[in-house]
mmCIF file with all atom_site columns, C-alpha atoms in Angstrom:
data_model
loop_
_atom_site.group_PDB
_atom_site.id
_atom_site.type_symbol
_atom_site.label_atom_id
_atom_site.label_alt_id
_atom_site.label_comp_id
_atom_site.label_asym_id
_atom_site.label_entity_id
_atom_site.label_seq_id
_atom_site.pdbx_PDB_ins_code
_atom_site.Cartn_x
_atom_site.Cartn_y
_atom_site.Cartn_z
_atom_site.occupancy
_atom_site.B_iso_or_equiv
_atom_site.pdbx_formal_charge
_atom_site.auth_seq_id
_atom_site.auth_comp_id
_atom_site.auth_asym_id
_atom_site.auth_atom_id
_atom_site.pdbx_PDB_model_num
ATOM 1   C CA . MET A 1 1   ? 111.219 124.575 167.830 1.00 74.00 ? 9   MET A CA 1
ATOM 2   C CA . SER A 1 2   ? 109.908 121.023 167.654 1.00 85.00 ? 10  SER A CA 1
ATOM 3   C CA . PHE A 1 3   ? 110.885 117.538 169.077 1.00 91.00 ? 11  PHE A CA 1
ATOM 4   C CA . HIS A 1 4   ? 112.780 115.838 166.789 1.00 88.00 ? 12  HIS A CA 1
ATOM 5   C CA . TYR A 1 5   ? 115.956 114.141 166.335 1.00 85.00 ? 13  TYR A CA 1
ATOM 6   C CA . ASP A 1 6   ? 118.627 115.300 164.100 1.00 82.00 ? 14  ASP A CA 1
ATOM 7   C CA . GLY A 1 7   ? 119.832 114.013 160.759 1.00 77.00 ? 15  GLY A CA 1
ATOM 8   C CA . MET A 1 8   ? 116.338 112.740 159.981 1.00 72.00 ? 16  MET A CA 1
ATOM 9   C CA . PHE A 1 9   ? 116.123 115.274 156.652 1.00 68.00 ? 17  PHE A CA 1
ATOM 10  C CA . LYS A 1 10  ? 119.600 114.807 155.528 1.00 73.00 ? 18  LYS A CA 1
ATOM 11  C CA . LYS A 1 11  ? 120.744 113.323 152.449 1.00 72.00 ? 19  LYS A CA 1
ATOM 12  C CA . LYS A 1 12  ? 122.659 110.167 152.716 1.00 76.00 ? 20  LYS A CA 1
ATOM 13  C CA . THR A 1 13  ? 124.712 111.247 149.892 1.00 78.00 ? 21  THR A CA 1
ATOM 14  C CA . PRO A 1 14  ? 124.104 114.235 147.323 1.00 79.00 ? 22  PRO A CA 1
ATOM 15  C CA . GLU A 1 15  ? 122.613 111.819 144.701 1.00 80.00 ? 23  GLU A CA 1
ATOM 16  C CA . SER A 1 16  ? 120.252 110.328 147.813 1.00 75.00 ? 24  SER A CA 1
ATOM 17  C CA . THR A 1 17  ? 116.222 109.830 147.113 1.00 69.00 ? 25  THR A CA 1
ATOM 18  C CA . GLU A 1 18  ? 115.989 109.561 150.470 1.00 70.00 ? 26  GLU A CA 1
ATOM 19  C CA . LEU A 1 19  ? 116.041 111.457 153.511 1.00 70.00 ? 27  LEU A CA 1
ATOM 20  C CA . GLY A 1 20  ? 117.437 110.413 156.657 1.00 73.00 ? 28  GLY A CA 1
ATOM 21  C CA . ASP A 1 21  ? 121.073 110.291 157.845 1.00 78.00 ? 29  ASP A CA 1
ATOM 22  C CA . ALA A 1 22  ? 120.763 110.796 161.716 1.00 82.00 ? 30  ALA A CA 1
ATOM 23  C CA . PRO A 1 23  ? 124.146 110.204 163.891 1.00 84.00 ? 31  PRO A CA 1
ATOM 24  C CA . VAL A 1 24  ? 124.194 108.326 167.100 1.00 89.00 ? 32  VAL A CA 1
ATOM 25  C CA . PHE A 1 25  ? 125.530 111.423 169.514 1.00 93.00 ? 33  PHE A CA 1
ATOM 26  C CA . MET A 1 26  ? 125.730 115.009 168.958 1.00 93.00 ? 34  MET A CA 1
ATOM 27  C CA . PHE A 1 27  ? 128.424 116.874 170.783 1.00 95.00 ? 35  PHE A CA 1
ATOM 28  C CA . PHE A 1 28  ? 127.213 120.594 172.127 1.00 94.00 ? 36  PHE A CA 1
ATOM 29  C CA . HIS A 1 29  ? 129.326 123.758 172.620 1.00 97.00 ? 37  HIS A CA 1
ATOM 30  C CA . CYS A 1 30  ? 127.817 126.918 174.358 1.00 95.00 ? 38  CYS A CA 1
ATOM 31  C CA . VAL A 1 31  ? 129.764 129.655 172.500 1.00 96.00 ? 39  VAL A CA 1
ATOM 32  C CA . GLU A 1 32  ? 127.179 132.316 174.174 1.00 91.00 ? 40  GLU A CA 1
ATOM 33  C CA . ALA A 1 33  ? 124.069 132.359 176.274 1.00 88.00 ? 41  ALA A CA 1
ATOM 34  C CA . ALA A 1 34  ? 120.830 133.610 176.216 1.00 82.00 ? 42  ALA A CA 1
ATOM 35  C CA . PRO A 1 35  ? 121.945 137.109 177.870 1.00 78.00 ? 43  PRO A CA 1
ATOM 36  C CA . PRO A 1 36  ? 120.671 137.527 181.782 1.00 72.00 ? 44  PRO A CA 1
ATOM 37  C CA . GLU A 1 37  ? 118.450 140.107 180.604 1.00 71.00 ? 45  GLU A CA 1
ATOM 38  C CA . ASP A 1 38  ? 115.853 137.425 178.483 1.00 68.00 ? 46  ASP A CA 1
ATOM 39  C CA . ASP A 1 39  ? 113.704 135.224 179.925 1.00 72.00 ? 47  ASP A CA 1
ATOM 40  C CA . PRO A 1 40  ? 115.479 132.388 181.551 1.00 71.00 ? 48  PRO A CA 1
ATOM 41  C CA . LYS A 1 41  ? 113.005 130.058 179.634 1.00 76.00 ? 49  LYS A CA 1
ATOM 42  C CA . HIS A 1 42  ? 113.949 131.385 176.666 1.00 78.00 ? 50  HIS A CA 1
ATOM 43  C CA . GLY A 1 43  ? 117.185 129.420 174.395 1.00 83.00 ? 51  GLY A CA 1
ATOM 44  C CA . ASN A 1 44  ? 116.469 126.282 177.004 1.00 87.00 ? 52  ASN A CA 1
ATOM 45  C CA . THR A 1 45  ? 117.019 122.591 175.205 1.00 92.00 ? 53  THR A CA 1
ATOM 46  C CA . ILE A 1 46  ? 114.579 120.110 176.925 1.00 94.00 ? 54  ILE A CA 1
ATOM 47  C CA . ILE A 1 47  ? 115.842 116.874 176.154 1.00 96.00 ? 55  ILE A CA 1
ATOM 48  C CA . THR A 1 48  ? 113.664 113.840 176.822 1.00 97.00 ? 56  THR A CA 1
ATOM 49  C CA . ASP A 1 49  ? 114.478 110.523 177.409 1.00 96.00 ? 57  ASP A CA 1
ATOM 50  C CA . THR A 1 50  ? 112.440 107.854 174.983 1.00 97.00 ? 58  THR A CA 1
ATOM 51  C CA . ARG A 1 51  ? 113.485 104.670 176.976 1.00 97.00 ? 59  ARG A CA 1
ATOM 52  C CA . ARG A 1 52  ? 112.153 105.722 180.379 1.00 96.00 ? 60  ARG A CA 1
ATOM 53  C CA . LEU A 1 53  ? 109.016 107.253 178.763 1.00 98.00 ? 61  LEU A CA 1
ATOM 54  C CA . LEU A 1 54  ? 108.520 104.082 175.964 1.00 97.00 ? 62  LEU A CA 1
ATOM 55  C CA . SER A 1 55  ? 109.109 102.049 179.847 1.00 97.00 ? 63  SER A CA 1
ATOM 56  C CA . SER A 1 56  ? 105.819 103.914 181.408 1.00 98.00 ? 64  SER A CA 1
ATOM 57  C CA . LEU A 1 57  ? 103.939 102.641 179.176 1.00 98.00 ? 65  LEU A CA 1
ATOM 58  C CA . PRO A 1 58  ? 101.534 100.164 179.060 1.00 98.00 ? 66  PRO A CA 1
ATOM 59  C CA . GLU A 1 59  ? 102.665 97.333  177.035 1.00 98.00 ? 67  GLU A CA 1
ATOM 60  C CA . SER A 1 60  ? 99.381  97.059  174.811 1.00 98.00 ? 68  SER A CA 1
ATOM 61  C CA . THR A 1 61  ? 100.676 100.929 173.766 1.00 98.00 ? 69  THR A CA 1
ATOM 62  C CA . VAL A 1 62  ? 104.294 99.823  172.934 1.00 98.00 ? 70  VAL A CA 1
ATOM 63  C CA . GLU A 1 63  ? 102.902 97.052  171.084 1.00 97.00 ? 71  GLU A CA 1
ATOM 64  C CA . ARG A 1 64  ? 101.129 99.882  168.786 1.00 97.00 ? 72  ARG A CA 1
ATOM 65  C CA . LEU A 1 65  ? 103.280 102.275 168.371 1.00 98.00 ? 73  LEU A CA 1
ATOM 66  C CA . LYS A 1 66  ? 105.940 99.464  167.414 1.00 97.00 ? 74  LYS A CA 1
ATOM 67  C CA . LYS A 1 67  ? 103.392 98.699  164.626 1.00 96.00 ? 75  LYS A CA 1
ATOM 68  C CA . ILE A 1 68  ? 103.817 102.463 162.951 1.00 96.00 ? 76  ILE A CA 1
ATOM 69  C CA . SER A 1 69  ? 106.227 104.182 160.758 1.00 94.00 ? 77  SER A CA 1
ATOM 70  C CA . LEU A 1 70  ? 105.824 107.662 160.012 1.00 93.00 ? 78  LEU A CA 1
ATOM 71  C CA . GLU A 1 71  ? 106.404 110.104 156.877 1.00 89.00 ? 79  GLU A CA 1
ATOM 72  C CA . TYR A 1 72  ? 107.921 113.875 157.395 1.00 84.00 ? 80  TYR A CA 1
ATOM 73  C CA . ARG A 1 73  ? 108.022 116.471 155.193 1.00 82.00 ? 81  ARG A CA 1
ATOM 74  C CA . THR A 1 74  ? 109.041 119.809 155.412 1.00 76.00 ? 82  THR A CA 1
ATOM 75  C CA . SER A 1 75  ? 110.362 122.624 153.073 1.00 70.00 ? 83  SER A CA 1
ATOM 76  C CA . LEU A 1 76  ? 113.815 122.869 155.877 1.00 61.00 ? 84  LEU A CA 1
ATOM 77  C CA . PHE A 1 77  ? 116.715 122.410 153.738 1.00 54.00 ? 85  PHE A CA 1
ATOM 78  C CA . LYS A 1 78  ? 115.292 122.702 150.026 1.00 57.00 ? 86  LYS A CA 1
ATOM 79  C CA . GLN A 1 79  ? 114.048 118.805 150.666 1.00 55.00 ? 87  GLN A CA 1
ATOM 80  C CA . GLN A 1 80  ? 110.108 119.441 150.217 1.00 57.00 ? 88  GLN A CA 1
ATOM 81  C CA . GLU A 1 81  ? 110.345 116.950 147.008 1.00 62.00 ? 89  GLU A CA 1
ATOM 82  C CA . PHE A 1 82  ? 111.357 114.089 149.524 1.00 69.00 ? 90  PHE A CA 1
ATOM 83  C CA . VAL A 1 83  ? 109.777 112.241 152.679 1.00 77.00 ? 91  VAL A CA 1
ATOM 84  C CA . HIS A 1 84  ? 111.861 111.035 155.915 1.00 78.00 ? 92  HIS A CA 1
ATOM 85  C CA . THR A 1 85  ? 110.612 107.697 157.015 1.00 84.00 ? 93  THR A CA 1
ATOM 86  C CA . SER A 1 86  ? 110.748 106.328 160.005 1.00 89.00 ? 94  SER A CA 1
ATOM 87  C CA . PRO A 1 87  ? 109.282 103.644 162.747 1.00 94.00 ? 95  PRO A CA 1
ATOM 88  C CA . VAL A 1 88  ? 108.241 105.091 166.053 1.00 96.00 ? 96  VAL A CA 1
ATOM 89  C CA . VAL A 1 89  ? 109.766 102.418 168.181 1.00 97.00 ? 97  VAL A CA 1
ATOM 90  C CA . VAL A 1 90  ? 113.333 101.722 167.391 1.00 95.00 ? 98  VAL A CA 1
ATOM 91  C CA . THR A 1 91  ? 115.957 99.044  168.956 1.00 96.00 ? 99  THR A CA 1
ATOM 92  C CA . HIS A 1 92  ? 119.552 101.496 169.760 1.00 95.00 ? 100 HIS A CA 1
ATOM 93  C CA . PRO A 1 93  ? 122.101 100.217 167.553 1.00 92.00 ? 101 PRO A CA 1
ATOM 94  C CA . MET A 1 94  ? 124.514 100.314 170.597 1.00 93.00 ? 102 MET A CA 1
ATOM 95  C CA . THR A 1 95  ? 122.678 99.380  173.904 1.00 94.00 ? 103 THR A CA 1
ATOM 96  C CA . GLY A 1 96  ? 119.874 97.199  172.051 1.00 96.00 ? 104 GLY A CA 1
ATOM 97  C CA . GLU A 1 97  ? 117.503 99.182  174.322 1.00 96.00 ? 105 GLU A CA 1
ATOM 98  C CA . LEU A 1 98  ? 113.797 100.362 172.641 1.00 97.00 ? 106 LEU A CA 1
ATOM 99  C CA . ALA A 1 99  ? 113.969 104.247 172.164 1.00 97.00 ? 107 ALA A CA 1
ATOM 100 C CA . LEU A 1 100 ? 111.184 106.351 170.160 1.00 96.00 ? 108 LEU A CA 1
ATOM 101 C CA . ARG A 1 101 ? 112.103 107.743 166.846 1.00 94.00 ? 109 ARG A CA 1
ATOM 102 C CA . TYR A 1 102 ? 109.525 111.153 166.023 1.00 94.00 ? 110 TYR A CA 1
ATOM 103 C CA . HIS A 1 103 ? 109.297 114.822 165.256 1.00 88.00 ? 111 HIS A CA 1
ATOM 104 C CA . GLU A 1 104 ? 106.366 116.461 166.728 1.00 89.00 ? 112 GLU A CA 1
ATOM 105 C CA . PRO A 1 105 ? 104.011 118.253 164.268 1.00 84.00 ? 113 PRO A CA 1
ATOM 106 C CA . TRP A 1 106 ? 105.126 121.645 163.784 1.00 74.00 ? 114 TRP A CA 1
ATOM 107 C CA . GLY A 1 107 ? 102.026 123.217 161.585 1.00 66.00 ? 115 GLY A CA 1
ATOM 108 C CA . PRO A 1 108 ? 101.987 126.886 160.074 1.00 68.00 ? 116 PRO A CA 1
ATOM 109 C CA . GLU A 1 109 ? 100.045 128.015 163.389 1.00 74.00 ? 117 GLU A CA 1
ATOM 110 C CA . LYS A 1 110 ? 103.118 127.630 165.614 1.00 68.00 ? 118 LYS A CA 1
ATOM 111 C CA . THR A 1 111 ? 106.049 128.106 162.468 1.00 70.00 ? 119 THR A CA 1
ATOM 112 C CA . LYS A 1 112 ? 106.047 130.925 160.174 1.00 71.00 ? 120 LYS A CA 1
ATOM 113 C CA . MET A 1 113 ? 109.437 129.364 159.383 1.00 68.00 ? 121 MET A CA 1
ATOM 114 C CA . HIS A 1 114 ? 109.895 125.759 157.712 1.00 73.00 ? 122 HIS A CA 1
ATOM 115 C CA . PRO A 1 115 ? 106.535 123.903 159.383 1.00 76.00 ? 123 PRO A CA 1
ATOM 116 C CA . THR A 1 116 ? 106.421 120.134 159.670 1.00 80.00 ? 124 THR A CA 1
ATOM 117 C CA . TYR A 1 117 ? 104.096 118.024 158.423 1.00 82.00 ? 125 TYR A CA 1
ATOM 118 C CA . VAL A 1 118 ? 103.600 114.152 159.735 1.00 84.00 ? 126 VAL A CA 1
ATOM 119 C CA . THR A 1 119 ? 101.518 110.862 158.298 1.00 87.00 ? 127 THR A CA 1
ATOM 120 C CA . SER A 1 120 ? 101.258 108.148 159.188 1.00 88.00 ? 128 SER A CA 1
ATOM 121 C CA . VAL A 1 121 ? 102.605 105.774 156.394 1.00 88.00 ? 129 VAL A CA 1
ATOM 122 C CA . GLY A 1 122 ? 100.281 105.039 153.627 1.00 83.00 ? 130 GLY A CA 1
ATOM 123 C CA . TYR A 1 123 ? 98.205  107.738 154.905 1.00 84.00 ? 131 TYR A CA 1
ATOM 124 C CA . ASP A 1 124 ? 96.379  109.625 151.420 1.00 80.00 ? 132 ASP A CA 1
ATOM 125 C CA . LEU A 1 125 ? 97.167  113.102 151.391 1.00 78.00 ? 133 LEU A CA 1
ATOM 126 C CA . GLU A 1 126 ? 94.381  113.904 149.832 1.00 79.00 ? 134 GLU A CA 1
ATOM 127 C CA . SER A 1 127 ? 91.930  112.511 152.282 1.00 82.00 ? 135 SER A CA 1
ATOM 128 C CA . SER A 1 128 ? 89.660  113.899 154.430 1.00 82.00 ? 136 SER A CA 1
ATOM 129 C CA . ASP A 1 129 ? 89.739  110.724 156.829 1.00 87.00 ? 137 ASP A CA 1
ATOM 130 C CA . LYS A 1 130 ? 91.488  111.008 160.084 1.00 88.00 ? 138 LYS A CA 1
ATOM 131 C CA . ASP A 1 131 ? 94.846  109.866 160.679 1.00 90.00 ? 139 ASP A CA 1
ATOM 132 C CA . GLU A 1 132 ? 94.229  107.394 163.532 1.00 94.00 ? 140 GLU A CA 1
ATOM 133 C CA . ASP A 1 133 ? 97.736  105.773 163.344 1.00 95.00 ? 141 ASP A CA 1
ATOM 134 C CA . ALA A 1 134 ? 99.212  109.630 163.113 1.00 94.00 ? 142 ALA A CA 1
ATOM 135 C CA . ASP A 1 135 ? 97.314  111.179 165.775 1.00 94.00 ? 143 ASP A CA 1
ATOM 136 C CA . PHE A 1 136 ? 97.400  107.925 168.068 1.00 96.00 ? 144 PHE A CA 1
ATOM 137 C CA . VAL A 1 137 ? 101.207 108.953 168.376 1.00 96.00 ? 145 VAL A CA 1
ATOM 138 C CA . THR A 1 138 ? 100.662 112.665 168.921 1.00 94.00 ? 146 THR A CA 1
ATOM 139 C CA . GLU A 1 139 ? 98.425  111.981 171.206 1.00 96.00 ? 147 GLU A CA 1
ATOM 140 C CA . THR A 1 140 ? 100.236 109.774 173.563 1.00 97.00 ? 148 THR A CA 1
ATOM 141 C CA . LEU A 1 141 ? 103.565 111.312 173.509 1.00 97.00 ? 149 LEU A CA 1
ATOM 142 C CA . GLN A 1 142 ? 102.509 115.293 173.370 1.00 93.00 ? 150 GLN A CA 1
ATOM 143 C CA . GLN A 1 143 ? 102.086 115.462 177.044 1.00 95.00 ? 151 GLN A CA 1
ATOM 144 C CA . ARG A 1 144 ? 104.998 113.336 178.179 1.00 97.00 ? 152 ARG A CA 1
ATOM 145 C CA . LEU A 1 145 ? 107.792 114.498 176.067 1.00 97.00 ? 153 LEU A CA 1
ATOM 146 C CA . TYR A 1 146 ? 107.547 117.862 177.933 1.00 94.00 ? 154 TYR A CA 1
ATOM 147 C CA . SER A 1 147 ? 106.908 116.041 181.210 1.00 95.00 ? 155 SER A CA 1
ATOM 148 C CA . GLU A 1 148 ? 109.710 116.659 183.593 1.00 92.00 ? 156 GLU A CA 1
ATOM 149 C CA . GLU A 1 149 ? 109.515 113.184 184.666 1.00 95.00 ? 157 GLU A CA 1
ATOM 150 C CA . PHE A 1 150 ? 111.167 112.469 181.418 1.00 96.00 ? 158 PHE A CA 1
ATOM 151 C CA . ALA A 1 151 ? 112.302 115.731 180.342 1.00 96.00 ? 159 ALA A CA 1
ATOM 152 C CA . HIS A 1 152 ? 115.614 117.595 181.041 1.00 95.00 ? 160 HIS A CA 1
ATOM 153 C CA . TRP A 1 153 ? 115.084 121.562 180.514 1.00 93.00 ? 161 TRP A CA 1
ATOM 154 C CA . HIS A 1 154 ? 118.673 122.369 180.364 1.00 93.00 ? 162 HIS A CA 1
ATOM 155 C CA . GLN A 1 155 ? 119.462 126.565 180.634 1.00 91.00 ? 163 GLN A CA 1
ATOM 156 C CA . TRP A 1 156 ? 122.455 127.025 179.007 1.00 91.00 ? 164 TRP A CA 1
ATOM 157 C CA . VAL A 1 157 ? 126.109 128.293 180.349 1.00 92.00 ? 165 VAL A CA 1
ATOM 158 C CA . LYS A 1 158 ? 128.724 130.042 178.509 1.00 94.00 ? 166 LYS A CA 1
ATOM 159 C CA . GLY A 1 159 ? 131.502 127.599 177.522 1.00 97.00 ? 167 GLY A CA 1
ATOM 160 C CA . GLU A 1 160 ? 129.559 124.647 178.879 1.00 96.00 ? 168 GLU A CA 1
ATOM 161 C CA . PHE A 1 161 ? 129.938 121.376 176.407 1.00 97.00 ? 169 PHE A CA 1
ATOM 162 C CA . VAL A 1 162 ? 127.092 118.648 176.668 1.00 96.00 ? 170 VAL A CA 1
ATOM 163 C CA . VAL A 1 163 ? 127.140 115.511 174.523 1.00 96.00 ? 171 VAL A CA 1
ATOM 164 C CA . MET A 1 164 ? 123.649 113.846 173.705 1.00 95.00 ? 172 MET A CA 1
ATOM 165 C CA . ASP A 1 165 ? 122.684 110.629 172.455 1.00 96.00 ? 173 ASP A CA 1
ATOM 166 C CA . ASN A 1 166 ? 120.653 111.414 169.217 1.00 94.00 ? 174 ASN A CA 1
ATOM 167 C CA . VAL A 1 167 ? 118.738 107.641 169.233 1.00 94.00 ? 175 VAL A CA 1
ATOM 168 C CA . SER A 1 168 ? 117.560 107.572 172.635 1.00 96.00 ? 176 SER A CA 1
ATOM 169 C CA . GLN A 1 169 ? 116.835 111.373 173.252 1.00 96.00 ? 177 GLN A CA 1
ATOM 170 C CA . LEU A 1 170 ? 114.592 113.687 171.648 1.00 96.00 ? 178 LEU A CA 1
ATOM 171 C CA . HIS A 1 171 ? 115.230 117.017 172.123 1.00 95.00 ? 179 HIS A CA 1
ATOM 172 C CA . ALA A 1 172 ? 113.565 120.572 171.347 1.00 94.00 ? 180 ALA A CA 1
ATOM 173 C CA . ARG A 1 173 ? 114.472 124.418 171.620 1.00 89.00 ? 181 ARG A CA 1
ATOM 174 C CA . THR A 1 174 ? 112.025 127.081 174.111 1.00 86.00 ? 182 THR A CA 1
ATOM 175 C CA . LYS A 1 175 ? 111.799 130.378 171.451 1.00 82.00 ? 183 LYS A CA 1
ATOM 176 C CA . LEU A 1 176 ? 114.945 132.377 171.802 1.00 81.00 ? 184 LEU A CA 1
ATOM 177 C CA . GLY A 1 177 ? 114.430 135.743 173.549 1.00 75.00 ? 185 GLY A CA 1
ATOM 178 C CA . MET A 1 178 ? 116.212 139.258 172.167 1.00 74.00 ? 186 MET A CA 1
ATOM 179 C CA . GLY A 1 179 ? 119.669 138.414 172.471 1.00 73.00 ? 187 GLY A CA 1
ATOM 180 C CA . GLY A 1 180 ? 119.735 134.703 171.039 1.00 77.00 ? 188 GLY A CA 1
ATOM 181 C CA . ARG A 1 181 ? 122.686 131.778 171.999 1.00 86.00 ? 189 ARG A CA 1
ATOM 182 C CA . HIS A 1 182 ? 125.141 131.087 169.747 1.00 92.00 ? 190 HIS A CA 1
ATOM 183 C CA . MET A 1 183 ? 126.010 127.262 169.386 1.00 91.00 ? 191 MET A CA 1
ATOM 184 C CA . ARG A 1 184 ? 128.249 124.956 167.834 1.00 94.00 ? 192 ARG A CA 1
ATOM 185 C CA . ARG A 1 185 ? 127.343 120.935 167.241 1.00 91.00 ? 193 ARG A CA 1
ATOM 186 C CA . ILE A 1 186 ? 129.134 117.934 166.047 1.00 90.00 ? 194 ILE A CA 1
ATOM 187 C CA . HIS A 1 187 ? 127.563 114.945 164.850 1.00 89.00 ? 195 HIS A CA 1
ATOM 188 C CA . LEU A 1 188 ? 129.345 111.370 165.276 1.00 88.00 ? 196 LEU A CA 1
ATOM 189 C CA . ASN A 1 189 ? 129.061 108.184 164.625 1.00 84.00 ? 197 ASN A CA 1
#
């Protein structure tokens, strides 16, 4: 599962025509971890601290990222007619630190389920031109999001609880093995 933050494809109200109701925190409970016979890399959650990632980038790169907003489209949750729009760099509402808002592009070559398409705001979907801003963001972040310098690869243990900051951290999941896992999640503001 691609890097993302939770709530980006959630409607604020049932009548809303815009997507994006991201919680500040997420509380996870591992009811059942991946079974020991599965590959230990299966079912892990990759948690990346975007504050540290941003602080490692050259100032000129951060300044360019601050000027870019992206649009995200998916058929997940039956919201294909809606678009989620967000600046790439945001200010954390509690700490005032800069953080990243990003969903990794996840096309049909990576999933059989619901692809997520990422474009810059104002990009013409009918155009054959390169989307330079969206490409710049992906090229800047892709390897860093998975890097052990910024990412924690969390292997779940049955009964474990984890609290995540959904503003300053992005998360992804490695593929699930045959045994799967059972997680519960609560969003908190």
